[in-house]
Amino acid sequence: MKILKFIISWQFWVSVIIVIAISFVLLQGTFLWLNAYTNHGVQVEVPNLSNLNLEQAIVKLDESNLEYEIDTSKYDPKYKPYQILDIYPLVGSNVKKGRRIFIRANAKTWKPVVVPNIIGKYKYLAFSQLDLVGLKVSDTIYEPNLAVNTVIKILYKGKEVQPGVTLPRFSPLTIVLAKGLAKNVSVPSFIGLDETTAKGMITENLFSVGSIIYDDPEDKGNARVYYQVPVPSSTYDQGQAIDLYLSSKPLEKLKDKIRNLDQTFNRRFINDSDSLNLSSPVNEFENSPSTHNNTTNTHNSETNTSPPPPKTNTSREEHRRPNRVIIE
């Protein structure tokens, strides 16, 4: 009975009416806010950007209060740099202000590529790797080296580049390949050099370092090469060993030893009355910069009318070194 009396009382109905009125006002206010927030009923037509460059397209989208996202990751040489290729939503579509527009534009140029590591690889495999990443081989150069037809260096515009650097796509490269070792190469002179310098020169000329023989192993610091086998200016195959004889003694004390070595390796004797010919290790030692400060040449040059000795050929096929005799 109390509940029935409350329902039919005026206080109850007044409360109901107030609740309904408040709910109606809240709902209307919410809808009005949503319309204003979402620009309900306000639409913008997607403009035509096909004849514009990227900078002009951005200005036009900003004027239309449209957001945009641009993709320029790919390059197509058929189109101009930054030319608009695609747009979504399609041109003419009605979208709300602030809608994000997706644009695909042509890149300015090819994306740079990384030079692969092809050093030491066979040339055809190396060329295939370069082609896969978009680099071209414009020329090949051959240099002496043991590994025939393998890549020694990579050149770009005349300068050496290392694997891992980035270059423009389709860049022309010059590949330096190994052609193997040469035969009958003229042997340079190592007379007057210290051990480290002489070894470096031997390696640079693609010979191998043979025996290193010191007169006094306790005094290596001041020792210089006074004799080498094969001798300077003789012909020899690359890759073969060159032996070095070193001493820190003055030249006057080494002449007899050099003559003995000449005899050991079947070279012409140098008589006291002879002027020292240019191919002689004695003369090489005397003319080297490292010996000018330590020794004085007491021999006056005389005219040598005798014919020069025949050039020794010490190629791998003809040169056979006898057993060495090291004279202390």
Coordinates of N, CA and C in Angstrom, one line a residue, residues 114-250:
V114 N 74.6 -0.9 -51.5 CA 75.8 -1.3 -50.7 C 76.7 -2.2 -51.6
V115 N 78.0 -1.8 -51.7 CA 78.9 -2.6 -52.5 C 79.1 -3.9 -51.8
P116 N 78.9 -5.1 -52.4 CA 79.1 -6.4 -51.7 C 80.6 -6.7 -51.6
N117 N 80.9 -7.6 -50.7 CA 82.3 -8.0 -50.5 C 82.6 -9.1 -51.6
I118 N 83.3 -8.7 -52.6 CA 83.7 -9.6 -53.7 C 85.2 -9.8 -53.8
I119 N 85.9 -9.2 -52.8 CA 87.4 -9.3 -52.8 C 87.8 -10.8 -52.6
G120 N 88.6 -11.3 -53.5 CA 89.1 -12.7 -53.4 C 88.1 -13.7 -54.1
K121 N 87.0 -13.2 -54.6 CA 86.1 -14.2 -55.3 C 86.4 -14.3 -56.8
Y122 N 86.0 -15.4 -57.3 CA 86.2 -15.6 -58.8 C 85.3 -14.6 -59.5
K123 N 85.9 -14.2 -60.7 CA 85.3 -13.0 -61.4 C 83.8 -13.2 -61.7
Y124 N 83.4 -14.4 -62.2 CA 82.0 -14.5 -62.7 C 81.1 -14.5 -61.5
L125 N 81.5 -15.1 -60.4 CA 80.6 -15.0 -59.2 C 80.6 -13.5 -58.7
A126 N 81.7 -12.8 -58.7 CA 81.7 -11.4 -58.3 C 80.8 -10.6 -59.2
F127 N 80.9 -10.8 -60.5 CA 80.1 -10.0 -61.5 C 78.6 -10.2 -61.2
S128 N 78.2 -11.5 -60.9 CA 76.8 -11.8 -60.6 C 76.3 -11.1 -59.4
Q129 N 77.2 -11.0 -58.3 CA 76.8 -10.3 -57.1 C 76.6 -8.8 -57.3
L130 N 77.5 -8.3 -58.1 CA 77.3 -6.8 -58.4 C 76.0 -6.6 -59.2
D131 N 75.7 -7.5 -60.2 CA 74.5 -7.3 -61.0 C 73.3 -7.4 -60.1
L132 N 73.3 -8.3 -59.1 CA 72.1 -8.5 -58.3 C 71.8 -7.2 -57.5
V133 N 72.8 -6.5 -57.1 CA 72.5 -5.3 -56.3 C 72.4 -4.0 -57.1
G134 N 72.6 -4.2 -58.4 CA 72.4 -3.0 -59.3 C 73.6 -2.2 -59.7
L135 N 74.8 -2.9 -59.6 CA 76.0 -2.2 -60.0 C 76.5 -2.8 -61.2
K136 N 77.2 -2.0 -62.1 CA 77.7 -2.5 -63.4 C 79.2 -2.5 -63.4
V137 N 79.7 -3.5 -64.2 CA 81.1 -3.6 -64.4 C 81.4 -3.0 -65.8
S138 N 82.1 -1.8 -65.7 CA 82.4 -1.1 -67.0 C 83.7 -1.5 -67.6
D139 N 84.7 -2.0 -66.7 CA 86.0 -2.4 -67.3 C 86.7 -3.3 -66.3
T140 N 87.6 -4.1 -66.8 CA 88.4 -5.0 -66.0 C 89.9 -4.7 -66.3
I141 N 90.7 -4.8 -65.2 CA 92.2 -4.6 -65.3 C 92.8 -5.8 -64.7
Y142 N 93.9 -6.2 -65.3 CA 94.6 -7.4 -64.7 C 95.9 -6.9 -64.1
E143 N 96.2 -7.5 -62.9 CA 97.5 -7.2 -62.3 C 98.1 -8.5 -61.8
P144 N 99.5 -8.5 -61.7 CA 100.1 -9.8 -61.2 C 99.6 -10.2 -59.8
N145 N 99.3 -11.4 -59.6 CA 98.8 -11.9 -58.3 C 98.7 -13.4 -58.4
L146 N 98.8 -14.1 -57.3 CA 98.8 -15.5 -57.3 C 97.4 -16.1 -57.7
A147 N 96.3 -15.6 -57.2 CA 95.0 -16.1 -57.4 C 94.5 -15.7 -58.7
V148 N 94.6 -16.4 -59.8 CA 94.2 -16.1 -61.1 C 92.7 -15.9 -61.2
N149 N 92.3 -14.7 -61.9 CA 90.9 -14.4 -62.2 C 90.1 -14.2 -60.9
T150 N 90.7 -13.8 -59.8 CA 90.0 -13.4 -58.6 C 90.1 -11.9 -58.5
V151 N 89.1 -11.3 -57.7 CA 89.1 -9.9 -57.6 C 90.1 -9.4 -56.6
I152 N 90.9 -8.4 -57.0 CA 91.9 -7.8 -56.1 C 91.4 -6.5 -55.5
K153 N 90.9 -5.6 -56.4 CA 90.4 -4.3 -55.9 C 89.1 -3.9 -56.7
I154 N 88.4 -3.0 -56.2 CA 87.2 -2.4 -56.8 C 87.5 -0.9 -57.0
L155 N 87.4 -0.4 -58.2 CA 87.6 1.0 -58.5 C 86.3 1.7 -58.9
Y156 N 86.1 2.9 -58.4 CA 85.0 3.7 -58.8 C 85.5 5.1 -59.1
K157 N 85.3 5.6 -60.3 CA 85.9 6.8 -60.8 C 87.4 7.0 -60.6
G158 N 88.1 5.8 -60.8 CA 89.5 5.8 -60.6 C 90.0 5.7 -59.2
K159 N 89.2 5.6 -58.2 CA 89.6 5.5 -56.8 C 89.1 4.2 -56.3
E160 N 89.9 3.6 -55.4 CA 89.6 2.3 -54.8 C 88.5 2.5 -53.8
V161 N 87.5 1.6 -53.8 CA 86.4 1.6 -52.8 C 86.4 0.3 -52.1
Q162 N 86.0 0.3 -50.8 CA 85.9 -0.9 -50.0 C 84.5 -1.5 -50.0
P163 N 84.4 -2.8 -49.8 CA 83.1 -3.4 -49.7 C 82.4 -2.8 -48.5
G164 N 81.0 -2.6 -48.6 CA 80.3 -2.0 -47.5 C 79.9 -0.5 -47.7
V165 N 80.6 0.2 -48.6 CA 80.3 1.6 -48.9 C 79.0 1.6 -49.8
T166 N 78.3 2.7 -49.8 CA 77.1 2.9 -50.6 C 77.5 3.7 -51.8
L167 N 76.9 3.3 -53.0 CA 77.1 4.0 -54.2 C 75.8 4.1 -54.9
P168 N 75.6 5.1 -55.8 CA 74.4 5.2 -56.6 C 74.1 3.9 -57.4
R169 N 72.9 3.5 -57.5 CA 72.5 2.4 -58.3 C 73.0 2.5 -59.7
F170 N 73.4 1.4 -60.3 CA 74.0 1.4 -61.7 C 75.3 2.1 -61.9
S171 N 76.0 2.3 -60.8 CA 77.3 3.0 -60.9 C 78.3 2.1 -61.6
P172 N 79.1 2.7 -62.6 CA 80.1 1.8 -63.3 C 81.3 1.6 -62.5
L173 N 81.7 0.3 -62.4 CA 82.9 0.0 -61.6 C 84.0 -0.6 -62.5
T174 N 85.2 -0.4 -62.1 CA 86.3 -1.1 -62.7 C 86.8 -2.1 -61.7
I175 N 86.9 -3.4 -62.2 CA 87.3 -4.5 -61.3 C 88.7 -4.9 -61.7
V176 N 89.6 -4.9 -60.7 CA 91.0 -5.3 -60.9 C 91.1 -6.8 -60.5
L177 N 91.5 -7.6 -61.5 CA 91.6 -9.1 -61.4 C 93.1 -9.5 -61.4
A178 N 93.3 -10.7 -60.8 CA 94.6 -11.3 -60.8 C 94.9 -12.0 -62.0
K179 N 96.1 -11.8 -62.6 CA 96.4 -12.5 -63.8 C 97.5 -13.6 -63.6
G180 N 97.8 -13.9 -62.3 CA 98.8 -14.9 -62.0 C 100.2 -14.2 -62.0
L181 N 101.2 -15.0 -61.8 CA 102.6 -14.5 -61.7 C 103.3 -14.5 -63.0
A182 N 104.2 -13.5 -63.2 CA 104.9 -13.3 -64.5 C 106.2 -14.2 -64.4
K183 N 106.7 -14.5 -65.6 CA 107.9 -15.2 -65.7 C 109.0 -14.3 -66.3
N184 N 110.3 -14.6 -66.0 CA 111.4 -13.9 -66.5 C 111.3 -12.4 -66.2
V185 N 111.1 -12.1 -65.0 CA 111.0 -10.7 -64.5 C 112.4 -10.2 -64.1
S186 N 112.7 -9.0 -64.4 CA 114.0 -8.4 -63.9 C 114.0 -8.3 -62.4
V187 N 115.0 -8.8 -61.8 CA 115.1 -8.7 -60.3 C 115.6 -7.4 -59.9
P188 N 115.0 -6.6 -59.0 CA 115.5 -5.3 -58.6 C 116.6 -5.5 -57.6
S189 N 117.3 -4.5 -57.3 CA 118.4 -4.5 -56.4 C 118.0 -4.2 -55.0
F190 N 118.4 -5.0 -54.0 CA 118.1 -4.8 -52.6 C 119.4 -4.5 -51.8
I191 N 120.5 -4.2 -52.6 CA 121.8 -4.0 -52.0 C 121.7 -2.7 -51.2
G192 N 122.2 -2.7 -49.9 CA 122.3 -1.5 -49.1 C 121.0 -1.3 -48.2
L193 N 120.0 -2.2 -48.4 CA 118.8 -2.0 -47.6 C 118.9 -2.8 -46.3
D194 N 118.1 -2.4 -45.3 CA 118.0 -3.2 -44.1 C 117.1 -4.4 -44.3
E195 N 117.0 -5.3 -43.4 CA 116.2 -6.5 -43.6 C 114.7 -6.2 -43.8
T196 N 114.1 -5.3 -43.0 CA 112.7 -5.0 -43.1 C 112.4 -4.4 -44.4
T197 N 113.2 -3.4 -44.9 CA 112.9 -2.7 -46.1 C 113.1 -3.7 -47.3
A198 N 114.1 -4.5 -47.3 CA 114.3 -5.4 -48.3 C 113.2 -6.5 -48.4
K199 N 112.7 -7.0 -47.3 CA 111.6 -7.9 -47.3 C 110.4 -7.3 -47.9
G200 N 110.1 -6.0 -47.6 CA 109.0 -5.3 -48.1 C 109.0 -5.2 -49.6
M201 N 110.2 -4.8 -50.1 CA 110.4 -4.7 -51.6 C 110.3 -6.0 -52.3
I202 N 110.8 -7.1 -51.7 CA 110.6 -8.4 -52.3 C 109.1 -8.8 -52.4
T203 N 108.4 -8.5 -51.4 CA 106.9 -8.9 -51.4 C 106.2 -8.0 -52.4
E204 N 106.5 -6.7 -52.4 CA 105.9 -5.8 -53.4 C 106.1 -6.2 -54.8
N205 N 107.3 -6.8 -55.1 CA 107.6 -7.2 -56.5 C 107.1 -8.7 -56.7
L206 N 106.3 -9.2 -55.8 CA 105.7 -10.5 -55.9 C 106.7 -11.7 -56.0
F207 N 107.9 -11.5 -55.3 CA 108.8 -12.6 -55.1 C 108.6 -13.0 -53.6
S208 N 109.1 -14.2 -53.3 CA 109.0 -14.6 -51.9 C 110.4 -14.4 -51.2
V209 N 110.4 -14.3 -49.9 CA 111.6 -14.1 -49.1 C 112.2 -15.5 -48.8
G210 N 113.5 -15.6 -49.2 CA 114.2 -16.9 -49.0 C 115.0 -16.8 -47.7
S211 N 116.2 -17.3 -47.8 CA 117.1 -17.3 -46.6 C 117.6 -15.9 -46.3
I212 N 117.7 -15.6 -45.0 CA 118.2 -14.4 -44.5 C 119.5 -14.7 -43.7
I213 N 120.7 -14.4 -44.2 CA 121.9 -14.8 -43.7 C 122.7 -13.6 -43.2
Y214 N 123.0 -13.6 -41.9 CA 123.8 -12.6 -41.2 C 125.2 -13.0 -41.0
D215 N 126.2 -12.1 -41.3 CA 127.6 -12.4 -40.9 C 127.7 -12.5 -39.4
D216 N 127.0 -11.6 -38.7 CA 127.0 -11.5 -37.2 C 125.6 -11.4 -36.7
P217 N 125.0 -12.5 -36.3 CA 123.6 -12.5 -35.9 C 123.4 -11.6 -34.6
E218 N 124.5 -11.3 -33.9 CA 124.3 -10.5 -32.7 C 124.2 -9.0 -33.0
D219 N 124.5 -8.6 -34.2 CA 124.5 -7.2 -34.6 C 123.6 -7.0 -35.9
K220 N 122.3 -7.2 -35.7 CA 121.4 -7.1 -36.8 C 120.9 -5.7 -37.0
G221 N 121.1 -4.8 -36.0 CA 120.5 -3.5 -36.1 C 121.1 -2.6 -37.2
N222 N 122.4 -2.7 -37.4 CA 123.1 -1.9 -38.4 C 123.4 -2.7 -39.7
A223 N 123.0 -3.9 -39.7 CA 123.3 -4.8 -40.9 C 122.5 -4.3 -42.1
R224 N 123.2 -4.4 -43.3 CA 122.6 -4.0 -44.6 C 122.9 -5.2 -45.6
V225 N 122.1 -5.3 -46.6 CA 122.2 -6.3 -47.6 C 123.5 -6.0 -48.4
Y226 N 124.4 -6.9 -48.5 CA 125.6 -6.7 -49.4 C 125.6 -7.7 -50.5
Y227 N 124.7 -8.7 -50.5 CA 124.7 -9.7 -51.6 C 123.3 -10.3 -51.6
Q228 N 122.8 -10.6 -52.8 CA 121.5 -11.2 -53.0 C 121.6 -12.3 -54.1
V229 N 120.7 -13.3 -53.9 CA 120.6 -14.4 -54.9 C 119.2 -14.6 -55.2
P230 N 118.8 -14.4 -56.5 CA 119.6 -14.0 -57.7 C 120.0 -12.5 -57.6
V231 N 121.1 -12.2 -58.4 CA 121.7 -10.9 -58.3 C 120.8 -9.9 -59.1
P232 N 121.0 -8.6 -58.8 CA 120.2 -7.6 -59.5 C 120.3 -7.7 -61.0
S233 N 119.1 -7.3 -61.7 CA 119.0 -7.3 -63.1 C 118.9 -8.6 -63.8
S234 N 119.1 -9.7 -63.1 CA 118.9 -11.1 -63.7 C 117.4 -11.3 -63.8
T235 N 117.0 -12.3 -64.6 CA 115.6 -12.6 -64.8 C 115.2 -13.8 -63.9
Y236 N 114.0 -13.7 -63.4 CA 113.6 -14.6 -62.4 C 112.0 -14.7 -62.4
D237 N 111.5 -15.8 -62.1 CA 110.0 -15.9 -62.1 C 109.5 -15.4 -60.8
Q238 N 108.4 -14.6 -60.9 CA 107.7 -14.1 -59.7 C 107.2 -15.3 -58.8
G239 N 107.2 -15.1 -57.5 CA 106.8 -16.2 -56.6 C 108.0 -17.0 -56.1
Q240 N 109.2 -16.9 -56.8 CA 110.3 -17.6 -56.4 C 111.1 -16.9 -55.2
A241 N 111.9 -17.6 -54.5 CA 112.5 -17.1 -53.3 C 113.8 -16.3 -53.7
I242 N 114.0 -15.2 -52.9 CA 115.3 -14.4 -53.1 C 116.0 -14.4 -51.7
D243 N 117.2 -14.8 -51.8 CA 118.0 -14.9 -50.5 C 118.8 -13.6 -50.3
L244 N 119.0 -13.3 -49.1 CA 119.7 -12.0 -48.7 C 120.8 -12.3 -47.8
Y245 N 122.0 -11.6 -48.0 CA 123.1 -11.7 -47.2 C 123.3 -10.3 -46.6
L246 N 123.4 -10.2 -45.2 CA 123.5 -9.0 -44.6 C 124.7 -8.9 -43.6
S247 N 125.3 -7.7 -43.5 CA 126.4 -7.5 -42.6 C 126.5 -6.1 -42.2
S248 N 127.1 -5.8 -41.0 CA 127.3 -4.4 -40.6 C 128.8 -4.0 -40.7
K249 N 129.6 -4.9 -41.4 CA 131.0 -4.6 -41.5 C 131.2 -3.6 -42.7
P250 N 132.3 -2.9 -42.6 CA 132.7 -1.9 -43.7 C 132.9 -2.7 -45.0

